[in-house]
Amino acid sequence: MEEPEDNCFCAGCGGKIQDSFHMKVLQDTWHTACFQCSVCSDHLTNWYYEQDGRLYCRKHYWEKFGELCHGCSLLMTGPAMVAGEHKYHPECFVCLSCKVVIEDRDTYALVERSKLYCGKCYKQVVLTPMLEKRSHDSILDSLPHTVTLISMPSAANGKRGFSVSVIRDVNGSPSVQVKEVRGMLISPEVRNAIHVGDRILEINGIPVGTLLEEEVDDLIHRTSHTLQLLIEYDPVRQRLDRLRLGSPRNQLGVPATSRMRLSSPPNSVLEKTNVVDDGTLKRRSLRRSNSICKSPGPYPPKESPLITKDIGRSESLRSSSSCSHRIFRPCDLIHGEVLGKGFFGQAIKVTHKATGEVMVMK
């Protein structure tokens, strides 16, 4: 409770606050009776959520703004495993075949956006049967939609075994796609996992949409370092591209013409074809959930960690009014001081590397 101020009005009902029985939360002042969930009208104390100027109790905030696990379809409120655009509870990130939980740095493949396999089972259950029955070209026409991670070790000969190009899709959105695969320079495991026309989602754990073209080029051409790529094979999109362009399989998309970030609008200025080469299917870098985040500290652009952008943490309890609830990966955050400790663990001040947002993480 605080002393009333002159011309102080309640953010809930808009009425003037004339007595000392009121709540002050950041920039707003509320009648004690008005400080309630905007959905169920339950009275709120010191535990509340706010979004776009409206208050919520815990239950209704998560129902309205929470993210659903792609595995069990229940709400996620803490750590998350990330596979492409899909998020899972850590305990739901399980191989469909062997039922083993896929942990840190384990290989995985998400097939048809729903069937999750560890690397070993993906090779045995999906790839090997197709390789035994079909030629390489026919395999490309029969493979299902797949998101997988490949890891290419350093190359002594300075070659990666494939080349990529930055192109724009039908909607004008830029993306990084595999332009050429040089099979003789790539190990069989990776050769069967990377195809012409595949879309690269992440390079060394960094979403390509956040990178400049020069950074894409630099990361791929650093052949003295291990290169990890999160790749999407989308047969429907590739067929549409070929029909639209009337082109053979090895000529997909239209070169981009911009030097801005890959997520920039279509009329910005960008162009690059990156030649690269070598590799092996490696273990997926997905972090197991722990009560205390083991996020790495800040890295210079040239020394970014290989693939640590995978564990998700929810942002602080008070959500920004300018954006909906998000789940963060630890490597997106720079750790600051410990703000407090208790039965819940400890609260740590963190700063988002890209946006500069300051938040509290438990």
XYZ file of C-alpha atoms in Angstrom:
362
model
C 0.000 0.000 0.000
C 1.189 3.507 -0.755
C 0.126 7.034 -0.042
C -2.248 8.369 -2.691
C -0.908 10.922 -5.141
C -2.738 13.950 -6.479
C -4.706 13.193 -9.654
C -3.840 9.505 -9.430
C -6.157 7.240 -11.411
C -6.634 3.482 -11.365
C -5.292 1.656 -14.423
C -8.136 -0.846 -14.063
C -11.364 1.090 -13.681
C -10.067 4.562 -14.514
C -11.458 5.999 -11.292
C -9.568 8.396 -9.065
C -7.610 6.840 -6.216
C -8.513 8.744 -3.062
C -7.214 6.550 -0.249
C -4.060 4.667 0.662
C -5.464 1.244 -0.248
C -4.002 0.851 -3.706
C -1.278 -1.031 -5.583
C 1.516 0.527 -7.608
C 3.050 -1.735 -10.265
C 5.803 -0.212 -12.377
C 4.165 2.779 -14.090
C 0.562 1.972 -13.153
C -1.507 2.430 -10.025
C -4.487 0.224 -9.151
C -7.268 0.112 -6.620
C -6.636 -2.962 -4.510
C -10.033 -4.320 -5.579
C -9.213 -3.735 -9.263
C -5.917 -5.611 -9.087
C -7.371 -8.843 -10.431
C -7.104 -11.297 -13.319
C -8.784 -9.883 -16.414
C -10.165 -13.349 -17.254
C -11.393 -14.924 -14.008
C -11.427 -11.784 -11.785
C -9.478 -13.558 -9.046
C -7.686 -11.127 -6.749
C -3.951 -10.907 -7.428
C -1.290 -10.377 -4.788
C 2.407 -10.157 -5.541
C 2.286 -13.008 -8.105
C 0.856 -11.789 -11.374
C 1.419 -11.576 -15.120
C 0.861 -8.568 -17.367
C 0.430 -8.356 -21.136
C -0.703 -5.340 -23.172
C -1.869 -3.550 -20.032
C -4.048 -6.448 -18.832
C -3.419 -8.519 -15.711
C -3.587 -12.318 -15.568
C -3.317 -15.015 -12.969
C -0.792 -17.764 -13.665
C -3.359 -20.219 -15.064
C -4.950 -17.872 -17.588
C -1.695 -16.234 -18.660
C -0.243 -19.574 -19.720
C -3.497 -20.614 -21.406
C -3.503 -17.434 -23.473
C 0.196 -16.841 -24.205
C 2.011 -20.104 -23.511
C 3.540 -22.379 -26.162
C 2.440 -25.967 -26.686
C 4.785 -28.933 -26.706
C 4.939 -30.449 -30.201
C 5.064 -33.889 -28.621
C 2.285 -33.975 -26.007
C 0.405 -30.756 -26.976
C 0.488 -29.535 -23.364
C 1.703 -26.100 -22.309
C 5.409 -25.507 -21.791
C 6.453 -23.276 -18.921
C 10.194 -23.784 -18.689
C 13.058 -25.474 -20.525
C 12.382 -26.671 -24.053
C 14.114 -28.806 -26.645
C 14.055 -27.251 -30.117
C 13.908 -29.095 -33.440
C 13.643 -26.661 -36.311
C 10.525 -24.609 -35.640
C 9.100 -27.085 -33.129
C 9.561 -27.101 -29.352
C 9.251 -30.021 -26.941
C 9.314 -30.710 -23.234
C 12.730 -32.321 -22.592
C 10.995 -35.522 -21.457
C 8.928 -35.571 -24.678
C 11.984 -35.382 -26.931
C 12.045 -39.159 -27.359
C 12.964 -41.378 -30.320
C 9.839 -42.911 -31.827
C 11.615 -46.197 -32.492
C 13.923 -46.993 -29.564
C 12.121 -44.761 -27.001
C 15.409 -43.251 -25.826
C 15.365 -39.622 -24.686
C 17.430 -37.565 -27.133
C 19.914 -35.604 -25.078
C 22.708 -33.101 -25.488
C 24.621 -33.538 -28.775
C 22.600 -36.585 -29.818
C 21.862 -36.933 -33.518
C 18.172 -36.644 -34.418
C 15.817 -36.295 -37.365
C 12.272 -34.929 -37.304
C 10.405 -36.680 -40.125
C 7.116 -35.345 -41.534
C 7.042 -32.752 -38.722
C 5.876 -35.378 -36.233
C 8.080 -38.495 -36.193
C 11.174 -37.940 -34.111
C 14.091 -40.364 -34.431
C 17.534 -40.493 -32.905
C 20.295 -40.490 -35.516
C 20.863 -44.246 -35.371
C 17.192 -45.161 -35.784
C 16.677 -42.572 -38.529
C 19.411 -44.209 -40.564
C 18.100 -47.742 -39.902
C 14.348 -47.094 -40.136
C 14.114 -44.374 -42.802
C 17.278 -43.961 -44.880
C 18.664 -47.490 -45.242
C 15.422 -49.095 -46.548
C 15.126 -46.358 -49.183
C 18.758 -46.680 -50.220
C 18.359 -50.425 -50.679
C 15.272 -50.139 -52.878
C 15.813 -47.028 -54.979
C 18.407 -45.094 -56.946
C 19.721 -41.799 -55.569
C 17.511 -39.642 -57.828
C 14.337 -41.576 -56.997
C 15.161 -41.352 -53.291
C 14.949 -37.568 -53.487
C 11.425 -37.846 -54.882
C 10.280 -40.246 -52.156
C 11.975 -38.856 -49.033
C 9.511 -37.279 -46.575
C 9.846 -33.809 -45.093
C 12.819 -33.965 -42.729
C 14.662 -31.614 -40.385
C 18.045 -32.998 -39.361
C 21.432 -31.918 -38.095
C 24.704 -32.749 -39.815
C 28.168 -32.077 -38.493
C 31.140 -31.633 -40.784
C 34.608 -31.861 -39.253
C 37.452 -29.566 -40.190
C 38.729 -30.176 -43.708
C 42.488 -30.404 -44.204
C 42.097 -29.880 -47.957
C 40.064 -26.697 -47.447
C 36.931 -28.181 -49.037
C 33.514 -28.976 -47.563
C 31.965 -30.993 -50.390
C 28.968 -28.771 -51.116
C 28.107 -25.232 -52.121
C 25.247 -22.973 -51.055
C 23.533 -19.894 -52.408
C 21.317 -17.195 -50.941
C 18.054 -17.123 -52.886
C 14.512 -15.821 -52.603
C 11.507 -18.107 -52.525
C 8.102 -17.604 -54.172
C 7.141 -15.043 -51.522
C 10.399 -13.122 -51.879
C 11.806 -14.298 -48.547
C 15.575 -14.918 -48.619
C 17.020 -18.233 -47.504
C 20.241 -20.230 -47.711
C 19.919 -23.331 -49.873
C 22.270 -26.103 -50.911
C 23.264 -25.459 -54.523
C 25.599 -28.370 -55.245
C 26.711 -31.558 -53.480
C 30.058 -33.119 -54.352
C 29.481 -36.666 -53.199
C 33.059 -37.861 -53.577
C 34.204 -35.324 -50.976
C 31.517 -36.150 -48.391
C 31.262 -39.209 -46.162
C 28.327 -41.565 -46.972
C 26.384 -40.601 -43.818
C 26.337 -36.914 -44.666
C 26.039 -37.540 -48.387
C 22.660 -39.185 -47.785
C 21.511 -36.431 -45.431
C 22.230 -33.360 -47.570
C 20.607 -32.748 -50.953
C 20.517 -30.060 -53.611
C 17.684 -27.664 -52.736
C 17.784 -28.337 -48.987
C 17.183 -25.236 -46.893
C 19.734 -24.462 -44.189
C 17.966 -23.278 -41.025
C 20.949 -22.820 -38.723
C 24.711 -22.602 -39.100
C 26.650 -23.535 -35.974
C 23.463 -23.076 -33.965
C 22.761 -19.591 -35.298
C 19.503 -19.039 -37.252
C 20.476 -17.938 -40.758
C 17.910 -15.129 -40.675
C 20.030 -13.306 -38.082
C 23.242 -13.501 -40.121
C 24.723 -11.199 -42.725
C 25.692 -12.861 -45.983
C 29.341 -12.209 -45.203
C 28.882 -14.080 -41.921
C 27.275 -17.031 -43.711
C 30.191 -17.099 -46.113
C 32.750 -16.863 -43.318
C 31.202 -19.604 -41.164
C 31.001 -22.057 -44.045
C 34.481 -21.341 -45.367
C 36.207 -21.722 -42.018
C 37.294 -25.242 -42.919
C 39.655 -25.462 -39.948
C 36.587 -25.610 -37.671
C 33.755 -28.099 -37.314
C 30.664 -26.959 -39.214
C 27.206 -27.887 -37.961
C 24.138 -27.347 -40.131
C 20.480 -27.741 -39.287
C 18.920 -28.683 -42.625
C 15.334 -28.948 -43.856
C 14.413 -31.178 -46.782
C 10.980 -30.114 -48.062
C 9.924 -32.124 -51.156
C 6.755 -30.093 -51.747
C 8.578 -26.756 -51.759
C 11.299 -28.111 -54.028
C 8.771 -29.459 -56.553
C 6.955 -26.115 -56.580
C 10.251 -24.298 -57.132
C 11.125 -26.558 -60.061
C 7.682 -26.114 -61.617
C 7.780 -22.363 -61.112
C 11.203 -21.998 -62.675
C 10.994 -24.839 -65.176
C 14.456 -25.778 -63.962
C 16.280 -29.049 -63.329
C 16.852 -30.189 -59.753
C 20.162 -28.394 -59.408
C 18.797 -24.936 -60.267
C 16.340 -23.959 -57.567
C 15.301 -20.484 -56.550
C 16.391 -17.024 -57.645
C 19.652 -15.426 -56.448
C 19.094 -12.776 -53.823
C 20.343 -9.247 -54.412
C 20.952 -7.777 -50.984
C 23.748 -7.143 -48.523
C 21.395 -6.820 -45.574
C 20.592 -9.522 -43.047
C 18.859 -12.543 -44.515
C 15.690 -11.650 -42.625
C 15.564 -8.203 -44.252
C 12.649 -7.205 -46.537
C 12.762 -8.178 -50.233
C 13.608 -4.693 -51.486
C 16.820 -4.446 -49.459
C 20.235 -4.690 -51.085
C 22.396 -8.946 -51.099
C 24.148 -11.574 -53.153
C 26.405 -14.502 -52.455
C 27.200 -18.015 -53.511
C 29.280 -19.939 -51.028
C 31.427 -22.859 -52.107
C 32.233 -25.391 -49.456
C 33.253 -29.161 -48.841
C 33.406 -32.789 -46.248
C 31.614 -34.274 -43.207
C 29.906 -36.776 -40.944
C 26.504 -37.033 -39.296
C 27.154 -36.017 -35.730
C 25.350 -35.698 -32.461
C 22.603 -33.170 -32.040
C 23.377 -30.364 -29.645
C 20.141 -30.225 -27.718
C 20.488 -29.294 -24.090
C 18.821 -31.330 -21.363
C 16.736 -29.294 -19.000
C 18.365 -28.425 -15.706
C 16.998 -26.228 -12.974
C 19.979 -23.919 -13.354
C 20.884 -22.743 -16.839
C 24.413 -23.525 -17.945
C 24.413 -20.966 -20.699
C 27.774 -19.964 -22.150
C 28.926 -16.412 -21.742
C 29.142 -13.901 -24.571
C 31.221 -14.854 -27.606
C 32.723 -12.636 -30.261
C 31.066 -13.135 -33.676
C 34.003 -15.195 -34.960
C 34.068 -17.425 -31.883
C 30.402 -18.263 -31.453
C 29.751 -21.677 -29.839
C 29.076 -24.508 -32.251
C 25.526 -25.330 -31.415
C 24.242 -24.357 -28.052
C 21.082 -22.527 -29.151
C 18.723 -25.302 -28.239
C 17.503 -25.271 -24.682
C 14.600 -22.938 -24.119
C 13.883 -20.865 -21.042
C 10.769 -18.807 -20.544
C 11.272 -15.110 -20.143
C 10.622 -13.259 -16.910
C 7.196 -13.436 -15.309
C 6.267 -9.990 -16.486
C 5.984 -10.205 -20.252
C 6.781 -7.185 -22.362
C 3.676 -5.411 -23.546
C 5.160 -5.155 -27.024
C 5.526 -8.886 -27.645
C 3.913 -12.173 -26.728
C 5.453 -14.860 -24.564
C 8.662 -16.334 -25.922
C 10.978 -19.170 -24.987
C 14.696 -18.424 -24.985
C 17.714 -20.601 -25.541
C 20.546 -20.117 -23.068
C 23.093 -18.968 -25.627
C 20.778 -16.054 -26.526
C 21.340 -14.663 -23.025
C 24.249 -12.948 -21.278
C 24.273 -13.738 -17.558
C 24.487 -10.929 -15.017
C 24.414 -10.897 -11.242
C 22.372 -13.227 -9.033
C 19.410 -11.208 -7.755
C 18.193 -13.632 -5.125
C 18.104 -17.208 -3.879
C 15.436 -19.314 -2.230
C 13.529 -22.591 -2.326
C 12.881 -21.964 -6.023
C 16.595 -21.874 -6.837
C 18.102 -18.533 -7.789
C 17.005 -15.559 -9.856
C 19.602 -14.290 -12.329
C 19.628 -11.046 -14.278
C 20.123 -11.796 -17.985
C 20.409 -9.672 -21.129
C 19.311 -10.823 -24.574
C 22.299 -10.560 -26.937
C 20.327 -9.495 -30.000
C 17.712 -7.121 -28.538
C 19.397 -5.881 -25.367
C 16.299 -6.788 -23.326
C 17.009 -7.168 -19.615
C 15.087 -9.977 -17.929
C 15.093 -12.139 -14.837
C 15.586 -15.885 -15.258
C 14.903 -18.443 -12.555
